[in-house]
Structures are given as C-alpha cells and as structure tokens.
Amino acid sequence: MLIIAGLGNPGAKYAGNRHNIGFMAVDAIHRRHSFSPWSKKFRGEIAEGELGGEKVLLIKPQTYMNLSGEAISEAMRFYKLQPADLVAIYDELDLSPGKARLKTGGGHGGHNGIRSLDAHCGKEYRRLRLGIGHPGTKEMVQNHVLGDFAKADRDWLEPLLETLADNAEMLVRNEDSQLMNKIALALGGKAEEEKPRKEGKDREKKPAGQSHIRQARSSNQPKLPATGPMAEMLKKMFGNKGE
C-alpha cells in the first residue's frame, strides 16, 4: 500500500494559498481516478482507491501544516507501513513556479510540514516538491506562501496538476524520473537526460583519449638496440616481443 499525502492548511481561508499546492495535487489525483469520497480519519481527510493495481490512500492532514506528521504517522501505524510507503507532496520556495523535483530522503529545508514528517514518520520517504517560486526577500516569504495563487499562475498551475494526476500511477511504479520528464514537457521545458546516456557519452570519449596517449607514447618511444650486450639484457628483462 502507498500513502500519497498532500500538505497544506485546512479551511476555506487557506484553500487557494501557494502553501496548499500539496492539497491541490491530491485533489487533482482524487478527481482523475476512482477513489472513495473524502472521509475523516487519522486527524485528516482520506480517500481510498487503486493506482496501477496497488492500493493507495490519499490523505490531507487537518492538523495545520506544522503538525502534518502527527496525522500521517497515525495512518502509517494503522496500516503498518514504512517511510518507503509514503509520498509527500508540498510547496517549494527554491524551485521556479511549475518546476517539480522528486527524491527519497533529504532535509526539511525550513519547511515546517516536512520538519514534522521527519520527526514523526522517519526521513526516508519520497518527497515531491512543487515549485512556487521565491518572492525575493526573507521578509516577504510568509505573505508569499500564505497568499493565493494569482490568475496568471493558472498558465502553469493547471498543466502541472493535470499532468501529475494523469500520470499518478508512475508514483506507484517508482518511475520518478519518467514522471519528472512528463511534467517538464507539459510545462514547455525539456526532458532531463537520464544518467545512463550521459555515462555512455563519457565512455565514448575515454577510448579516444587513451588512444591519443598511446599514440604519443609510441611516437616518442626511443629505438632500442637490436644487437649487442644491451639487446641481450633487454631480452632477459622483458622477453622477445617478436616471439
């Protein structure tokens, strides 16, 4: 079983906040796939369903952002799940609007919701960070994250949430890099090159470099005597290369 947790603050007052993009993401997944109606449990709103043939629990903690881990840890204990069975979706100031990053483990980066998850759920869970951009100065951060998305933000917000919902099964299949590429392409960006391809290019370059070294060594190699005492001594040391 997989828990997909969206982080945010409960209530109509916060519904359109940038800080609530995690709630928006799980709402989009809920709309797109066959999940049960939202119900109240584990101090949160939950919905059960399937993605890619695996049971999935969507959860939106209703404890307010700073105590998100308390609600999610209750669900994890009830279903006897480990951190690897959790995906947390939340806002990221240090990513440009519309950018997404997905990785396992890491630090909380000053995000109080993630700080709470780390404390109550362990750290080795998957973290899907959705960029909301930085306002520019530290003093403006609180108003930025607790401010509503602007109308202009719909140009990237809707494609981001729709693409995530359309491809939510990739979260179940651990196809993290493929999902990130889907989102990047949907937002008009370029798919990131996979590491194996990059390593392949490096491997192609190495033989050429070694070849040049060998050529330099062979061209600078001094001529060895073919006869005489020195030639006999070299034969004893290295053998006769002609044999």
Short mmCIF file of C-alpha atoms in Angstrom, two decimals:
data_model
loop_
_atom_site.label_atom_id
_atom_site.label_comp_id
_atom_site.label_asym_id
_atom_site.label_seq_id
_atom_site.Cartn_x
_atom_site.Cartn_y
_atom_site.Cartn_z
CA MET A 1 0.00 0.00 0.00
CA LEU A 2 1.14 3.53 -0.76
CA ILE A 3 0.16 6.70 1.09
CA ILE A 4 0.14 9.87 -1.01
CA ALA A 5 -0.02 12.83 1.37
CA GLY A 6 -0.64 16.37 0.25
CA LEU A 7 0.45 19.05 2.71
CA GLY A 8 -1.49 22.23 3.41
CA ASN A 9 -3.70 24.07 5.87
CA PRO A 10 -7.39 23.18 6.35
CA GLY A 11 -10.32 25.52 5.75
CA ALA A 12 -11.62 27.87 3.07
CA LYS A 13 -9.32 30.66 4.26
CA TYR A 14 -6.23 28.78 3.05
CA ALA A 15 -7.69 26.84 0.12
CA GLY A 16 -6.12 28.96 -2.62
CA ASN A 17 -2.77 29.57 -0.88
CA ARG A 18 0.52 28.66 -2.53
CA HIS A 19 1.28 26.74 0.69
CA ASN A 20 -1.66 24.45 -0.17
CA ILE A 21 -0.39 23.18 -3.50
CA GLY A 22 0.03 19.75 -1.87
CA PHE A 23 -3.72 19.64 -1.10
CA MET A 24 -4.43 20.75 -4.67
CA ALA A 25 -2.27 17.95 -6.06
CA VAL A 26 -4.02 15.14 -4.17
CA ASP A 27 -7.39 16.70 -5.02
CA ALA A 28 -6.43 16.50 -8.69
CA ILE A 29 -5.42 12.83 -8.32
CA HIS A 30 -8.70 12.16 -6.50
CA ARG A 31 -10.75 13.72 -9.30
CA ARG A 32 -8.92 11.88 -12.07
CA HIS A 33 -9.02 8.35 -10.62
CA SER A 34 -11.53 6.07 -8.88
CA PHE A 35 -11.21 6.91 -5.21
CA SER A 36 -13.78 6.77 -2.44
CA PRO A 37 -15.37 10.04 -1.30
CA TRP A 38 -13.31 12.01 1.21
CA SER A 39 -13.91 10.99 4.82
CA LYS A 40 -12.41 12.00 8.17
CA LYS A 41 -9.88 9.73 9.85
CA PHE A 42 -6.38 9.94 11.36
CA ARG A 43 -6.96 13.66 12.04
CA GLY A 44 -7.14 14.18 8.31
CA GLU A 45 -9.27 13.77 5.22
CA ILE A 46 -8.66 10.43 3.50
CA ALA A 47 -9.79 8.65 0.34
CA GLU A 48 -9.02 5.06 -0.67
CA GLY A 49 -8.54 3.70 -4.16
CA GLU A 50 -6.14 1.99 -6.55
CA LEU A 51 -3.41 3.19 -8.88
CA GLY A 52 -1.57 0.79 -11.14
CA GLY A 53 -3.17 -2.19 -9.40
CA GLU A 54 -1.91 -1.17 -5.96
CA LYS A 55 -3.98 0.11 -3.05
CA VAL A 56 -3.44 3.81 -2.39
CA LEU A 57 -4.53 6.07 0.45
CA LEU A 58 -4.77 9.79 -0.23
CA ILE A 59 -4.53 11.95 2.88
CA LYS A 60 -4.80 15.67 3.59
CA PRO A 61 -3.82 16.30 7.24
CA GLN A 62 -6.24 18.64 9.02
CA THR A 63 -3.80 19.43 11.84
CA TYR A 64 -2.42 22.54 10.10
CA MET A 65 0.88 22.41 8.27
CA ASN A 66 3.20 22.45 11.30
CA LEU A 67 1.70 19.22 12.72
CA SER A 68 1.30 17.32 9.44
CA GLY A 69 3.47 14.44 10.64
CA GLU A 70 1.16 13.65 13.55
CA ALA A 71 -1.77 12.84 11.26
CA ILE A 72 0.25 10.97 8.64
CA SER A 73 2.11 8.88 11.24
CA GLU A 74 -1.26 7.71 12.64
CA ALA A 75 -2.21 6.37 9.22
CA MET A 76 1.19 4.72 8.79
CA ARG A 77 0.95 2.96 12.15
CA PHE A 78 -2.61 1.79 11.45
CA TYR A 79 -1.60 0.18 8.14
CA LYS A 80 1.83 -0.93 9.46
CA LEU A 81 3.69 1.00 6.76
CA GLN A 82 7.30 2.16 6.49
CA PRO A 83 8.68 5.53 5.29
CA ALA A 84 9.29 3.94 1.86
CA ASP A 85 5.49 3.56 1.54
CA LEU A 86 4.92 7.32 1.76
CA VAL A 87 4.99 10.08 -0.86
CA ALA A 88 4.63 13.64 0.46
CA ILE A 89 3.66 16.43 -1.95
CA TYR A 90 4.35 20.01 -0.90
CA ASP A 91 5.37 23.53 -1.96
CA GLU A 92 8.98 24.51 -2.59
CA LEU A 93 10.17 28.12 -2.46
CA ASP A 94 13.54 27.34 -4.03
CA LEU A 95 12.04 25.97 -7.24
CA SER A 96 10.66 28.16 -10.01
CA PRO A 97 6.88 28.06 -10.49
CA GLY A 98 5.90 24.90 -12.37
CA LYS A 99 9.14 23.04 -11.67
CA ALA A 100 8.99 19.72 -9.83
CA ARG A 101 11.55 17.53 -8.11
CA LEU A 102 11.11 14.05 -6.64
CA LYS A 103 13.62 12.27 -4.42
CA THR A 104 13.87 9.98 -1.41
CA GLY A 105 15.08 11.41 1.88
CA GLY A 106 16.86 14.70 2.41
CA GLY A 107 16.49 17.69 4.70
CA HIS A 108 13.42 19.73 5.54
CA GLY A 109 14.83 22.93 4.01
CA GLY A 110 12.99 25.06 6.57
CA HIS A 111 9.59 23.65 5.59
CA ASN A 112 7.67 23.10 8.83
CA GLY A 113 5.38 20.44 7.37
CA ILE A 114 8.39 18.37 6.31
CA ARG A 115 10.09 19.04 9.62
CA SER A 116 7.03 17.45 11.30
CA LEU A 117 7.03 14.47 8.93
CA ASP A 118 10.72 13.84 9.56
CA ALA A 119 10.09 13.85 13.32
CA HIS A 120 7.06 11.52 13.28
CA CYS A 121 7.44 9.35 10.16
CA GLY A 122 11.19 8.94 9.61
CA LYS A 123 13.15 10.58 6.82
CA GLU A 124 13.45 8.00 4.04
CA TYR A 125 10.15 8.78 2.32
CA ARG A 126 9.72 10.20 -1.18
CA ARG A 127 9.35 13.96 -1.42
CA LEU A 128 7.61 15.54 -4.40
CA ARG A 129 8.39 19.25 -4.29
CA LEU A 130 6.31 21.57 -6.46
CA GLY A 131 7.87 24.96 -7.13
CA ILE A 132 6.04 28.13 -6.16
CA GLY A 133 9.00 30.49 -6.62
CA HIS A 134 10.68 32.78 -4.09
CA PRO A 135 9.43 36.35 -3.53
CA GLY A 136 12.99 37.67 -3.37
CA THR A 137 13.47 38.57 0.28
CA LYS A 138 13.06 36.66 3.53
CA GLU A 139 10.64 39.27 4.86
CA MET A 140 8.20 38.56 2.02
CA VAL A 141 8.18 34.78 2.35
CA GLN A 142 5.28 34.43 4.79
CA ASN A 143 2.94 36.62 2.74
CA HIS A 144 4.03 34.81 -0.40
CA VAL A 145 3.36 31.25 0.79
CA LEU A 146 0.15 32.21 2.60
CA GLY A 147 -1.03 34.30 -0.33
CA ASP A 148 -3.34 32.94 -3.02
CA PHE A 149 -2.12 31.97 -6.47
CA ALA A 150 -2.65 34.80 -8.97
CA LYS A 151 -4.81 34.35 -12.06
CA ALA A 152 -1.68 34.38 -14.20
CA ASP A 153 -0.40 31.35 -12.27
CA ARG A 154 -3.12 29.21 -13.88
CA ASP A 155 -0.98 29.05 -17.03
CA TRP A 156 1.47 26.73 -15.26
CA LEU A 157 -0.50 25.52 -12.23
CA GLU A 158 -3.28 23.76 -14.14
CA PRO A 159 -0.96 21.85 -16.54
CA LEU A 160 1.24 20.88 -13.60
CA LEU A 161 -1.63 19.44 -11.54
CA GLU A 162 -3.29 17.80 -14.56
CA THR A 163 -0.08 16.10 -15.68
CA LEU A 164 0.62 14.86 -12.16
CA ALA A 165 -2.93 13.46 -11.90
CA ASP A 166 -2.77 11.87 -15.37
CA ASN A 167 0.47 10.08 -14.52
CA ALA A 168 -0.07 9.34 -10.82
CA GLU A 169 0.41 5.60 -11.48
CA MET A 170 4.10 6.37 -12.02
CA LEU A 171 4.35 7.15 -8.31
CA VAL A 172 3.23 3.59 -7.55
CA ARG A 173 5.66 2.11 -10.08
CA ASN A 174 8.56 4.22 -8.75
CA GLU A 175 9.02 5.77 -12.19
CA ASP A 176 10.24 9.00 -10.66
CA SER A 177 12.46 10.32 -13.45
CA GLN A 178 9.84 9.50 -16.09
CA LEU A 179 7.22 11.43 -14.13
CA MET A 180 9.52 14.43 -13.81
CA ASN A 181 10.10 14.37 -17.56
CA LYS A 182 6.33 14.24 -18.22
CA ILE A 183 5.83 17.32 -16.05
CA ALA A 184 8.77 19.18 -17.61
CA LEU A 185 7.48 18.56 -21.13
CA ALA A 186 3.92 19.56 -20.19
CA LEU A 187 5.23 22.87 -18.87
CA GLY A 188 7.14 23.59 -22.06
CA GLY A 189 10.53 22.53 -20.75
CA LYS A 190 12.93 19.84 -21.89
CA ALA A 191 13.12 16.32 -20.57
CA GLU A 192 16.18 15.78 -18.44
CA GLU A 193 18.81 13.43 -19.84
CA GLU A 194 18.93 10.15 -18.00
CA LYS A 195 22.24 9.37 -16.31
CA PRO A 196 22.98 6.17 -18.27
CA ARG A 197 23.02 8.16 -21.51
CA LYS A 198 25.41 10.72 -20.04
CA GLU A 199 27.70 7.99 -18.75
CA GLY A 200 27.59 6.41 -22.19
CA LYS A 201 28.90 9.61 -23.71
CA ASP A 202 31.71 9.70 -21.18
CA ARG A 203 32.61 6.13 -22.04
CA GLU A 204 32.73 7.02 -25.72
CA LYS A 205 35.18 9.83 -25.06
CA LYS A 206 37.59 7.81 -22.92
CA PRO A 207 38.85 5.39 -25.59
CA ALA A 208 39.66 8.34 -27.87
CA GLY A 209 41.67 9.97 -25.10
CA GLN A 210 43.52 6.77 -24.33
CA SER A 211 44.21 6.30 -28.00
CA HIS A 212 45.91 9.70 -28.22
CA ILE A 213 48.05 8.84 -25.18
CA ARG A 214 49.09 5.55 -26.70
CA GLN A 215 49.92 7.28 -29.97
CA ALA A 216 52.07 9.85 -28.15
CA ARG A 217 53.86 7.15 -26.21
CA SER A 218 54.60 5.08 -29.32
CA SER A 219 55.78 8.07 -31.34
CA ASN A 220 58.16 9.22 -28.58
CA GLN A 221 59.48 5.76 -27.78
CA PRO A 222 63.27 5.57 -28.34
CA LYS A 223 64.69 2.95 -30.69
CA LEU A 224 66.10 0.01 -28.78
CA PRO A 225 69.30 -1.76 -29.84
CA ALA A 226 68.70 -4.95 -31.81
CA THR A 227 72.15 -6.48 -31.19
CA GLY A 228 74.90 -6.34 -28.61
CA PRO A 229 75.09 -6.69 -24.80
CA MET A 230 72.25 -4.15 -24.19
CA ALA A 231 69.92 -6.03 -26.54
CA GLU A 232 70.62 -9.33 -24.72
CA MET A 233 69.97 -7.74 -21.32
CA LEU A 234 66.64 -6.27 -22.50
CA LYS A 235 65.58 -9.65 -23.86
CA LYS A 236 66.19 -11.22 -20.46
CA MET A 237 64.23 -8.50 -18.67
CA PHE A 238 61.20 -8.13 -20.97
CA GLY A 239 61.34 -11.11 -23.28
CA ASN A 240 61.40 -11.06 -27.06
CA LYS A 241 58.28 -9.21 -28.29
CA GLY A 242 58.65 -10.87 -31.64
CA GLU A 243 58.03 -14.33 -30.16
#
